[in-house]
Short mmCIF file of C-alpha atoms in Angstrom, two decimals:
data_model
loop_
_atom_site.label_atom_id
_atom_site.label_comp_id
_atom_site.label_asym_id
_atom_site.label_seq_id
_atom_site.Cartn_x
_atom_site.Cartn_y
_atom_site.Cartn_z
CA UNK A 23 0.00 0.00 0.00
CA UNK A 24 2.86 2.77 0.54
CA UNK A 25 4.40 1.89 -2.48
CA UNK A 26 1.26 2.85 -4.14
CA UNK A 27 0.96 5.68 -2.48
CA UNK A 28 4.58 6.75 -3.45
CA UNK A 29 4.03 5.57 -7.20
CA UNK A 30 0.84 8.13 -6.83
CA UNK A 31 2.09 11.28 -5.01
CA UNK A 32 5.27 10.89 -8.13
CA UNK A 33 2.68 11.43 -10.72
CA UNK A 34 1.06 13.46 -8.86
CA UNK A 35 4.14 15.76 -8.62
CA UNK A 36 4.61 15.38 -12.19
CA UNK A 37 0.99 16.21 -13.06
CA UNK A 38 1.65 19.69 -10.87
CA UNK A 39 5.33 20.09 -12.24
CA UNK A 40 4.34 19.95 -15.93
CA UNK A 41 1.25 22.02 -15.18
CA UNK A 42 3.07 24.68 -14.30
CA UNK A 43 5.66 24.42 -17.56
CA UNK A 44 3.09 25.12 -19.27
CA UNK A 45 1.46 27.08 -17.50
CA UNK A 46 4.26 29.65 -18.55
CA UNK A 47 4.74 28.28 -21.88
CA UNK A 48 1.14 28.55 -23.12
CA UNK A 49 2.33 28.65 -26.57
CA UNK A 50 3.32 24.89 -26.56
CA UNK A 51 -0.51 24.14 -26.88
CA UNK A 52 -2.25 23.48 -29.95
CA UNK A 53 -3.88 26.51 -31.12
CA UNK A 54 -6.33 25.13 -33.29
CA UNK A 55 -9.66 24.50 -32.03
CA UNK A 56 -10.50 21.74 -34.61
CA UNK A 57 -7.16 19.81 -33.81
CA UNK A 58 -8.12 20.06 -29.74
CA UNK A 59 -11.57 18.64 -30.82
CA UNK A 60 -10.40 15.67 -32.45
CA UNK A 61 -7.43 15.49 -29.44
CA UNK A 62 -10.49 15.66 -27.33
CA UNK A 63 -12.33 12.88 -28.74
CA UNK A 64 -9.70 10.58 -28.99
CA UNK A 65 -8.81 11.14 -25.22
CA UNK A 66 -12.74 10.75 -24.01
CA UNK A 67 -12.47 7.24 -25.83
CA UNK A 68 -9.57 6.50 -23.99
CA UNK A 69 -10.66 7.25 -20.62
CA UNK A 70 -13.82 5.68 -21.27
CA UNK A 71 -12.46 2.21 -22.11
CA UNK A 72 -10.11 2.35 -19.21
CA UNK A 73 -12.83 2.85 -16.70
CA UNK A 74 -14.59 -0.20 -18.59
CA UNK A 75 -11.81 -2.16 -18.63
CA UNK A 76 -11.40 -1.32 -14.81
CA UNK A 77 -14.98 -1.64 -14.02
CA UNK A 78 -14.98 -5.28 -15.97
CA UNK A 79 -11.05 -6.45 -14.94
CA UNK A 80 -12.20 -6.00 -10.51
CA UNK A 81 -15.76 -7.16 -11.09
CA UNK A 82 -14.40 -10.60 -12.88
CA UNK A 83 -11.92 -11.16 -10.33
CA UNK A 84 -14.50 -10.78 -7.63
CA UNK A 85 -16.48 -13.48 -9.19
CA UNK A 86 -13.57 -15.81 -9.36
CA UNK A 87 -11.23 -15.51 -7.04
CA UNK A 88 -11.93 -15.89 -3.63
CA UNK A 89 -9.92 -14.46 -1.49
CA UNK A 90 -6.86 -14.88 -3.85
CA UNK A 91 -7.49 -18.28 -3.39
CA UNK A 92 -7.50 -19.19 -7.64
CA UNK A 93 -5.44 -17.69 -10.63
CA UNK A 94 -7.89 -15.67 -12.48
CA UNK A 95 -6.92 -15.86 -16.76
CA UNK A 96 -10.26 -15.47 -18.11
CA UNK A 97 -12.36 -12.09 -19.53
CA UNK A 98 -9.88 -9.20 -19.52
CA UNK A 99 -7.16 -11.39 -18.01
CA UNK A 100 -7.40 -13.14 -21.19
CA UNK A 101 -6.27 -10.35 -23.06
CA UNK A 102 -3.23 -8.80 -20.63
CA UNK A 103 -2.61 -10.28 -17.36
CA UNK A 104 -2.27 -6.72 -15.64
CA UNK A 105 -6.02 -5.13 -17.06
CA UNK A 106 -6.58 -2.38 -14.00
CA UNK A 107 -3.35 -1.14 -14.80
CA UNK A 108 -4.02 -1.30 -18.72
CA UNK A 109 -7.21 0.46 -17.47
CA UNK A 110 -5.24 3.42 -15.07
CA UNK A 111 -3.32 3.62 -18.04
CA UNK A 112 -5.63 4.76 -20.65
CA UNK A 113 -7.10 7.26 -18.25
CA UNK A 114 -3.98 8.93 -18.06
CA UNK A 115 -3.76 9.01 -21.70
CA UNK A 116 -6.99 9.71 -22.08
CA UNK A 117 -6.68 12.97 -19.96
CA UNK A 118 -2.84 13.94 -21.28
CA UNK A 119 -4.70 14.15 -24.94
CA UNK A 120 -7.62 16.18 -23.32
CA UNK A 121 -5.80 18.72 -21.32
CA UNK A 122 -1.97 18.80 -22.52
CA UNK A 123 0.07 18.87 -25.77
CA UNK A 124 0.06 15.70 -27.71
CA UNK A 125 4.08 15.19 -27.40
CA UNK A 126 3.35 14.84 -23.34
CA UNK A 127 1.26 11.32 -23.72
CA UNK A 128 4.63 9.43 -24.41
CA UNK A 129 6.60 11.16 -21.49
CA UNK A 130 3.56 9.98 -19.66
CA UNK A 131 3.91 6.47 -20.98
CA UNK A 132 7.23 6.44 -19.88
CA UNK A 133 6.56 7.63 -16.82
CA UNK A 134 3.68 4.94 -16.45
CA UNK A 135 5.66 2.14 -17.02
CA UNK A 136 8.91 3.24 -15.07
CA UNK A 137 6.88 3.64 -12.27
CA UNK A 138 4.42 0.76 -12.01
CA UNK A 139 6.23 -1.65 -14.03
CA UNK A 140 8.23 -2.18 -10.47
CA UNK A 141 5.37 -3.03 -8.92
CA UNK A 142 3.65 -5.12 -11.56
CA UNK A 143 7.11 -7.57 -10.80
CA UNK A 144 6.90 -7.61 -7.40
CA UNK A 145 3.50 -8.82 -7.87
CA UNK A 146 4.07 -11.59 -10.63
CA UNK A 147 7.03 -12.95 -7.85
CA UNK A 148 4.12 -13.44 -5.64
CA UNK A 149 1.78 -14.90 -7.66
CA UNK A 150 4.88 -17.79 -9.04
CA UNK A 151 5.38 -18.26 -5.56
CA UNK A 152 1.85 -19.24 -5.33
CA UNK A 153 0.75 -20.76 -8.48
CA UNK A 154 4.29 -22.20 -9.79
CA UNK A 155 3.88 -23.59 -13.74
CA UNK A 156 0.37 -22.66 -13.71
CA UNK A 157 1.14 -18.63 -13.84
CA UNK A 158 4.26 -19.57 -15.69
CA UNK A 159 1.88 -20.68 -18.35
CA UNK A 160 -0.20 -18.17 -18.13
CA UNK A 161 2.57 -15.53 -18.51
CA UNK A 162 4.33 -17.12 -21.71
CA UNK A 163 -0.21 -17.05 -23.63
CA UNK A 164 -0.66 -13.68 -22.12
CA UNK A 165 0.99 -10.16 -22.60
CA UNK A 166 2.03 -8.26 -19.30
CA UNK A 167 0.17 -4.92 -19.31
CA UNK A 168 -0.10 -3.76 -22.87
CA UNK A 169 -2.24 -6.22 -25.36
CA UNK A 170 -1.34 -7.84 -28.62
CA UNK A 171 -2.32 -5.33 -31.44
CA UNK A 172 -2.65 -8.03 -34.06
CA UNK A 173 -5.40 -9.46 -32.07
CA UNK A 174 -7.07 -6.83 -30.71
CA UNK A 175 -8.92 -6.81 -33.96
CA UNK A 176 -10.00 -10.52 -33.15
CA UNK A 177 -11.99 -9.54 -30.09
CA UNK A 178 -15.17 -10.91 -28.81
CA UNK A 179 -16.35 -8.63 -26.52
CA UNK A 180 -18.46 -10.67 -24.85
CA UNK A 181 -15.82 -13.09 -24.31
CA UNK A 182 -13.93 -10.18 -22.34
CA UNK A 183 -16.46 -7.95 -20.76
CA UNK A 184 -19.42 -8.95 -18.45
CA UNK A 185 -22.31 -6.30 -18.00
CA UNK A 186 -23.17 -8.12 -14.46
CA UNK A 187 -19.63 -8.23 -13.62
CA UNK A 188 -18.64 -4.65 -14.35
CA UNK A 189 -21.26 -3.17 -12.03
CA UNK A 190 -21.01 -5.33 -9.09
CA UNK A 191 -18.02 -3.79 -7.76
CA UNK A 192 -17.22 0.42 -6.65
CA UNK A 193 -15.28 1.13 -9.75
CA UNK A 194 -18.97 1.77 -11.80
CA UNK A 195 -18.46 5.19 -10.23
CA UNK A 196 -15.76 5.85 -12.44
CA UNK A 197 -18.59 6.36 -15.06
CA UNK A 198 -19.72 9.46 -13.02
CA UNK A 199 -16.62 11.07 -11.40
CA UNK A 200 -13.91 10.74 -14.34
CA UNK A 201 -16.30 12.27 -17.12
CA UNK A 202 -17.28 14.86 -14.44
CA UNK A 203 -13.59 15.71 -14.11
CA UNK A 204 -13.16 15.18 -17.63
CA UNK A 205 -15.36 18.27 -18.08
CA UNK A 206 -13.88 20.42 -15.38
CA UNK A 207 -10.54 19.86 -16.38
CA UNK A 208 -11.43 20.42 -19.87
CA UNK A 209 -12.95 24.04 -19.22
CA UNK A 210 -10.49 25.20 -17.31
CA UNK A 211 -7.73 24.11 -20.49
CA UNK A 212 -10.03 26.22 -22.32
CA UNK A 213 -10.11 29.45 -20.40
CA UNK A 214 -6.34 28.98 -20.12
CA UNK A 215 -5.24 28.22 -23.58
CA UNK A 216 -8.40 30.56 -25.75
CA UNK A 217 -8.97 32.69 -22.91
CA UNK A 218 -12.95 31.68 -23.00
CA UNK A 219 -14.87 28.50 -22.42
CA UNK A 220 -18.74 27.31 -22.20
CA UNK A 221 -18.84 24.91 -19.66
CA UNK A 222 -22.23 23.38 -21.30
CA UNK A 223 -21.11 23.31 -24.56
CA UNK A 224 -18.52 21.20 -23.03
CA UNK A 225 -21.11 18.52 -21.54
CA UNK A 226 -22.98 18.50 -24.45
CA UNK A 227 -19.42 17.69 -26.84
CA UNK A 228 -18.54 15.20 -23.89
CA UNK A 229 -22.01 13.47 -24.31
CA UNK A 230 -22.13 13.58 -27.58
CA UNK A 231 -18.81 11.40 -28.35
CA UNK A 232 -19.73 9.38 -25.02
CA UNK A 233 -23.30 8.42 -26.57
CA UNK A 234 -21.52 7.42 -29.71
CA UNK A 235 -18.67 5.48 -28.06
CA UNK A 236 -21.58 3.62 -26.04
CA UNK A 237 -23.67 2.48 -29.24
CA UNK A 238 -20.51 1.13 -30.96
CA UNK A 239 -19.56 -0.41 -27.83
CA UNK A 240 -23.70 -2.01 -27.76
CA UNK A 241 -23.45 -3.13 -31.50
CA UNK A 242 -20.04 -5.24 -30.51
CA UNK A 243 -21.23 -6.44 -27.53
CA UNK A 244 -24.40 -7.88 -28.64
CA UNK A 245 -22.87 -9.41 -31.93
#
């Protein structure tokens, strides 16, 4: 638990150190307002599927491990072995292209996986320890954190996600509290980089590419 809380007051001071950069550089922002659209929409996907992939990765491994007490490789664990840090991750990302310059979302991957990659191997030493060949096996079928691109494309989501699953657990508030700061965040990049901002024409945009992200994400998961 205090290494988690160290790995999360370092981003943290990142988050606040960068902020402030360019807070004095303002002209290292994007000042287009179509480009920070389309930047916009791209990172609302992203933070969207990581709280899914959150919301779907804790609810599955509620329903089938108890107490720690099985090795959990099937929904999202099918498709990385790590999927609430594949989640975290595309929040981050999500929010770097929302609120910062594009060229930050690979200093933040970097940062990302310097700092929790540590963790993520103290954590596979455990789980050897505990399941021997069985998570050996499982490691050499499954990616660590990040999935396999070429079969990505190959998904089921049903096969992955779990409606029940994905709501029996607290992360479902992650569909409230990171679009809400989604928006906030968002209006205040806009006062700061156009010197103006509509806070409603915000929730509407937001909305808008949500409700579309959710009826693509319905058509796959019903197929």
């Amino acid at each position: 638990m205090k290494k988690r809380i160290k790995i999360d007051t370092t981003i943290l001071a990142f988050i606040i150190t960068l902020t402030a950069v360019l807070y004095y550089f303002p002209g290292l922002y994007i000042r287009s307002e179509t480009v920070d659209t389309i930047f916009d929409f791209f990172g609302f996907l992203l933070i969207l599927k990581g709280v899914l992939l959150r919301m779907s990765a804790r609810g599955h491994k509620k329903a089938f491990s108890s107490k720690s007490a099985s090795l959990v490789t099937t929904g999202p664990y099918q498709l990385v072995r790590n999927p609430m840090y594949l989640g975290t991750c595309l929040i981050g990302a999500g929010y770097v292209l929302m609120i910062w310059p594009w060229w930050v979302l690979p200093i933040f991957i970097w940062l990302f996986y310097v700092r929790f990659n540590k963790q993520v191997v103290i954590e596979e030493e455990y789980l050897l320890k505990s399941f021997g060949s069985e998570y050996e096996r499982y490691c050499r079928k499954v990616p660590r954190i990040f999935p396999d691109m070429t079969q990505v494309s190959k998904i089921k989501l049903r096969k992955y996600f779990s409606k029940e699953e994905a709501l029996s657990t607290k992360e479902k508030r992650g569909l409230v509290w990171w679009p809400v700061l989604a928006v906030a965040l968002e209006s205040l990049q806009e006062m700061y980089v156009y010197g103006q901002t509509n806070v409603l024409d915000t929730i509407i945009m937001l909305s808008v590419f949500g409700g579309a992200f959710f009826v693509i994400f319905y058509f796959y998961y019903r197929d």
